[in-house]
XYZ file of C-alpha atoms in Angstrom:
401
model
C 100.510 73.339 100.403
C 100.488 74.430 96.889
C 96.874 73.344 96.355
C 95.669 75.281 99.062
C 97.819 78.565 97.839
C 95.865 77.899 94.520
C 92.463 77.892 96.183
C 93.463 81.363 97.743
C 94.270 82.646 94.620
C 91.342 81.563 92.779
C 89.359 82.842 95.397
C 91.284 86.306 95.552
C 90.831 86.885 91.790
C 87.081 86.211 91.976
C 86.786 89.262 94.024
C 89.377 91.126 92.144
C 87.351 90.820 88.539
C 85.149 94.173 88.692
C 86.561 95.470 91.678
C 87.518 99.237 90.109
C 86.090 101.485 92.290
C 83.878 104.457 90.801
C 81.683 106.834 91.788
C 77.676 106.213 91.960
C 74.659 108.479 92.570
C 73.310 107.761 95.963
C 69.717 106.661 94.815
C 68.012 103.232 95.617
C 64.596 101.788 93.888
C 66.974 100.545 90.849
C 67.509 96.984 89.801
C 70.881 98.603 88.691
C 72.940 102.007 89.082
C 76.047 102.564 87.162
C 78.934 104.436 87.494
C 78.844 108.080 86.997
C 80.340 109.032 83.469
C 80.630 112.703 82.478
C 77.945 113.359 85.137
C 75.289 110.991 84.400
C 75.025 107.671 85.197
C 72.894 104.295 83.564
C 69.940 103.156 85.812
C 67.948 99.795 84.934
C 64.616 99.055 86.103
C 62.014 96.395 84.947
C 64.617 95.749 81.781
C 64.390 99.335 81.029
C 67.102 101.806 81.114
C 67.942 105.784 81.512
C 70.412 108.153 83.268
C 70.429 110.172 86.569
C 72.401 112.802 87.369
C 74.785 112.815 90.768
C 71.822 113.645 93.181
C 70.128 111.097 91.317
C 67.840 113.103 89.494
C 66.249 111.240 86.335
C 67.690 113.011 83.480
C 66.728 110.996 80.562
C 63.756 108.510 81.384
C 63.921 104.960 81.263
C 62.397 103.896 77.952
C 65.461 102.138 76.571
C 66.028 98.091 75.916
C 70.075 99.007 76.252
C 72.512 102.042 77.086
C 76.181 102.580 77.098
C 77.820 105.475 79.280
C 78.232 108.840 78.103
C 81.470 109.076 76.059
C 82.449 112.411 74.831
C 78.942 114.073 75.226
C 77.092 111.289 73.876
C 75.321 107.752 75.043
C 74.471 104.877 72.828
C 70.771 104.065 73.491
C 69.142 101.121 71.967
C 65.075 100.421 71.190
C 63.533 97.849 69.337
C 67.035 96.297 68.127
C 68.569 99.612 67.002
C 71.072 101.644 68.121
C 71.758 105.354 68.164
C 73.048 108.301 69.987
C 71.206 110.541 72.425
C 72.955 114.200 74.099
C 72.977 114.771 78.235
C 69.322 116.328 77.865
C 68.023 113.099 76.303
C 67.789 114.497 72.616
C 68.324 112.097 69.970
C 70.996 113.487 68.017
C 72.019 110.419 65.930
C 68.664 108.191 65.053
C 68.153 104.858 66.086
C 69.291 102.788 62.718
C 72.117 100.795 63.572
C 72.383 96.994 64.222
C 75.565 97.501 66.603
C 77.268 100.455 67.914
C 80.303 101.546 70.329
C 80.765 104.422 72.363
C 82.506 107.508 70.863
C 86.610 107.375 71.125
C 88.736 110.519 69.715
C 85.556 112.114 67.736
C 84.434 108.688 66.193
C 82.507 105.756 66.647
C 82.361 102.319 65.242
C 78.744 101.565 63.875
C 77.307 98.357 62.669
C 74.794 97.578 59.487
C 73.827 94.292 58.635
C 77.210 92.341 58.562
C 79.489 95.243 57.861
C 81.014 97.920 60.159
C 82.401 101.682 59.836
C 82.370 104.953 61.449
C 80.409 108.159 62.157
C 81.155 111.387 63.437
C 78.918 113.164 66.117
C 76.886 114.550 63.918
C 75.758 110.837 61.994
C 77.717 111.571 59.252
C 79.419 108.239 57.761
C 82.938 109.393 57.695
C 84.471 105.886 57.015
C 82.138 103.557 54.725
C 80.566 100.787 56.381
C 82.649 98.018 54.668
C 84.689 95.758 57.147
C 83.899 92.728 58.480
C 84.778 94.049 62.043
C 86.346 96.846 63.592
C 87.287 98.247 66.719
C 87.559 101.740 68.097
C 90.107 104.409 68.109
C 93.119 104.241 69.817
C 96.096 106.675 69.556
C 94.642 108.095 66.473
C 94.292 104.293 64.742
C 91.645 101.915 64.832
C 91.861 98.000 63.719
C 89.792 96.757 60.668
C 89.195 93.261 59.903
C 88.295 92.584 55.931
C 88.042 89.285 54.329
C 89.950 87.530 57.148
C 92.977 90.169 57.381
C 93.377 92.760 59.796
C 95.229 95.969 59.764
C 94.725 99.807 60.975
C 93.264 102.726 59.621
C 93.467 106.517 60.494
C 90.322 108.803 60.494
C 90.221 109.520 57.047
C 89.810 105.857 56.097
C 93.574 105.456 54.883
C 94.865 101.778 55.666
C 98.385 103.071 57.402
C 99.045 99.561 58.570
C 97.763 97.117 55.541
C 95.238 94.356 56.079
C 97.498 91.615 55.567
C 97.979 90.416 59.470
C 95.826 87.406 60.531
C 95.648 89.079 64.275
C 96.176 92.539 65.702
C 95.947 94.325 68.971
C 95.019 97.925 69.741
C 98.151 100.372 69.928
C 99.637 100.811 73.103
C 102.706 103.145 74.134
C 103.281 104.015 70.122
C 103.156 100.246 69.022
C 100.394 97.275 67.873
C 101.007 93.502 68.429
C 100.371 91.978 65.007
C 100.139 88.139 64.004
C 100.873 86.200 60.905
C 101.087 82.625 60.529
C 101.149 82.074 64.110
C 103.766 84.083 64.639
C 103.618 87.610 66.559
C 105.854 91.082 66.482
C 104.916 94.617 66.674
C 104.188 97.360 64.286
C 104.519 101.580 64.518
C 102.019 103.757 63.624
C 103.210 103.998 59.777
C 102.865 100.242 59.612
C 106.693 99.368 59.687
C 107.675 96.224 61.495
C 109.880 97.238 64.570
C 109.957 93.817 66.176
C 109.902 90.800 63.975
C 107.166 88.523 63.541
C 108.924 85.250 65.321
C 107.188 85.079 69.125
C 104.577 82.248 69.742
C 103.037 85.082 71.917
C 103.433 88.456 73.056
C 102.034 91.032 75.397
C 101.012 94.827 74.843
C 103.713 97.205 76.112
C 103.689 98.255 79.320
C 105.745 100.736 81.054
C 108.167 100.555 78.270
C 108.088 96.556 78.152
C 106.298 93.547 76.793
C 106.714 90.015 77.904
C 106.957 87.597 74.677
C 107.039 83.948 74.648
C 109.296 81.544 72.414
C 109.740 78.058 72.176
C 107.411 77.970 75.660
C 109.655 80.303 77.208
C 109.261 84.054 78.569
C 111.035 87.070 78.736
C 110.688 90.823 78.247
C 111.643 92.990 75.244
C 112.072 97.031 74.906
C 110.212 98.825 72.218
C 113.679 98.334 69.882
C 113.025 94.559 70.530
C 116.286 94.030 72.639
C 115.533 91.271 75.046
C 115.787 92.816 78.543
C 115.038 89.686 80.456
C 116.081 86.557 79.013
C 113.587 84.190 77.323
C 114.041 81.418 79.994
C 110.871 81.459 82.242
C 108.289 79.435 82.350
C 105.624 82.514 82.756
C 106.044 85.948 83.016
C 103.707 88.849 83.447
C 102.934 92.813 82.932
C 105.008 95.315 84.755
C 103.335 97.309 87.697
C 105.030 100.115 89.436
C 108.058 99.382 87.471
C 108.612 95.783 88.217
C 107.327 92.295 87.067
C 107.180 88.905 88.356
C 108.291 85.894 86.327
C 107.867 82.124 87.276
C 110.152 79.248 86.977
C 109.687 75.497 88.128
C 106.710 76.572 90.189
C 108.471 79.794 91.744
C 108.328 83.377 91.668
C 110.813 86.153 91.223
C 110.860 90.042 90.240
C 112.480 91.957 87.690
C 112.802 95.489 87.411
C 112.393 97.205 84.212
C 116.127 97.654 83.546
C 116.259 94.011 83.484
C 117.567 93.646 87.158
C 116.618 90.514 88.967
C 115.443 92.293 92.315
C 114.128 89.162 93.857
C 115.604 85.876 93.108
C 112.816 83.118 91.732
C 112.103 81.457 95.117
C 108.295 82.368 96.151
C 105.875 79.866 96.057
C 103.534 82.942 94.882
C 103.469 86.589 94.651
C 101.256 89.441 94.237
C 101.864 92.623 91.865
C 103.353 95.497 93.548
C 100.916 97.858 95.013
C 102.100 101.058 96.703
C 105.638 100.153 96.802
C 105.404 96.689 98.284
C 104.517 93.370 96.763
C 103.076 90.274 98.956
C 105.243 87.309 98.674
C 104.874 83.353 99.927
C 107.094 80.662 100.773
C 106.213 77.592 102.921
C 102.872 78.415 103.417
C 103.710 82.102 104.893
C 103.394 85.400 103.733
C 105.092 88.409 104.043
C 105.884 91.422 101.867
C 109.267 92.921 99.891
C 110.203 96.057 98.377
C 111.217 97.339 95.170
C 114.592 96.522 95.903
C 113.670 92.679 96.702
C 114.167 93.309 100.868
C 112.120 91.730 103.183
C 110.070 94.508 104.933
C 107.189 92.697 106.917
C 108.631 89.174 107.888
C 106.839 85.800 106.141
C 104.572 85.313 109.149
C 101.080 85.438 107.802
C 98.248 82.575 106.694
C 97.217 85.181 103.859
C 98.019 88.841 102.773
C 96.300 91.088 100.329
C 97.830 94.030 98.448
C 98.617 97.163 100.161
C 95.344 99.270 99.542
C 94.898 102.870 100.979
C 97.714 102.532 102.803
C 96.906 99.355 104.749
C 96.890 95.633 104.116
C 94.428 92.986 105.173
C 96.622 89.970 106.846
C 95.343 86.768 108.370
C 96.597 84.586 111.024
C 95.254 81.902 113.318
C 91.981 82.340 111.619
C 91.966 86.075 112.659
C 91.779 89.162 110.241
C 92.993 92.312 110.836
C 95.115 95.210 108.859
C 98.745 96.333 109.026
C 100.463 99.429 107.950
C 103.771 99.539 105.597
C 105.829 98.954 108.526
C 104.236 95.726 109.478
C 102.367 97.602 112.638
C 98.981 96.202 113.413
C 96.884 99.225 113.062
C 93.962 97.308 113.078
C 94.066 94.073 115.546
C 93.815 90.649 114.085
C 90.515 90.050 116.110
C 87.853 89.608 113.045
C 86.436 85.941 111.649
C 86.341 87.827 107.814
C 87.434 91.283 106.278
C 87.659 92.668 103.289
C 90.207 95.605 101.602
C 89.779 99.493 102.353
C 87.864 101.300 100.031
C 86.596 105.082 100.204
C 88.068 104.879 103.864
C 86.154 102.098 105.078
C 86.845 98.332 105.253
C 83.782 95.544 105.751
C 84.699 93.367 108.796
C 83.133 90.263 110.241
C 82.655 88.668 113.706
C 80.014 86.252 115.050
C 78.592 86.214 111.528
C 77.925 89.907 111.841
C 79.358 92.424 109.422
C 79.876 96.258 109.750
C 82.710 98.351 108.869
C 85.816 99.643 110.160
C 87.874 103.190 109.261
C 91.750 103.301 109.075
C 92.184 103.639 112.907
C 90.422 100.540 113.690
C 87.190 102.271 114.789
C 83.410 100.650 114.275
C 82.056 103.313 112.197
C 79.010 100.998 111.176
C 78.532 98.537 114.044
C 78.406 94.678 113.232
C 74.816 94.067 112.566
C 74.632 92.724 109.103
C 73.997 89.287 107.658
C 75.989 90.071 104.543
C 77.765 93.495 102.943
C 79.185 94.345 99.583
C 82.987 94.125 99.461
C 83.204 97.431 98.864
C 81.947 100.885 99.097
C 80.952 102.261 95.232
C 80.359 106.362 95.102
C 79.849 106.144 98.754
C 77.343 103.932 99.084
C 77.295 100.160 99.651
C 74.611 97.113 99.568
C 73.860 95.468 103.114
C 71.576 92.541 103.824
C 69.664 92.065 107.407
C 66.937 89.818 107.846
C 66.703 88.934 104.227
C 66.062 92.538 103.212
C 68.536 94.034 100.864
C 69.497 97.840 101.915
C 71.767 100.629 100.111
C 73.689 102.639 102.947
C 76.254 105.465 103.129
C 79.240 105.656 104.895
C 77.708 106.499 107.963
C 75.386 103.298 107.994
C 72.143 105.967 106.942
C 69.726 103.806 104.904
C 69.664 105.408 101.390
C 65.811 105.302 100.041
């Protein structure tokens, strides 16, 4: 049974990767259409990249070998192995002269020349010398930098506020940053003061006021003072979601809330993170849902469930898929051979090897006629395949040219 659950989990994690929805222009004819960012989307055709607006109109011609999304009014572009920045009219604001580049963040962008990194402002002035072996982007007013094998943090004047004497650092999160030295991890604040001593074998970023930590192969959680809120006695732990986090011990899972109270004892064979107030849990090959107090609100009866999304959860029983609401009512009967989660108000469903889309009442909005479909709508459109032809359709089923 465990092997079957592991297979299901692996498949679901594959589906989840890159599953974050975004708005895209409703336009066809390109090899790739990116997400709208600050009103423009990157498009790619025959190896060249440019930008279109939300109507699909070309604003910046497809002439670049590489490009990043717009950030803070500028986009990084590449031609002949050199990078620079353009504005939203396509005007080159910072000449294409760098060997590498990152998008602007908090008014500065990391640039690379040769083997060294530094930072420029939006006029192209080098405000932090190009002298570091590696560097990140600014987050919460600071950026990590590396020189001669040691890491630290600088502010926007280039001052090293966290000295470069650590072997490894992570970006600041909720005011604290992970630092490591001699294979031990802890946290520093923005002045460089060590808040949580370097004593752990591994550590996660702070999330909702808590961070998981590992010591002697045991996991638990600490708060921002370093107090152990959840004792280090578990085989695995993960980040908080909606104020709750799962832990694993001896192959079983349970949940803690962010006060350190265990709301679901370690007894489940597998769990999903909380989503929309409920979490999917599995025991003895059957899935159901618990609420944030650990109470079973939907009995363990399904062969598989997904997390709640847009108010509904995808469930499988006796080989058929449908959707339930948070009371456990089957609002879309379990009659389909396959199904994907809701996105932008529609869900893909399959019967007799043909795919279509239903709304959240179960009404068939786009008939079951396609051989393959994308897993979700993005920006009001989705890819579909029929008779070996790939098309893009909108949420009414209209083909987008």
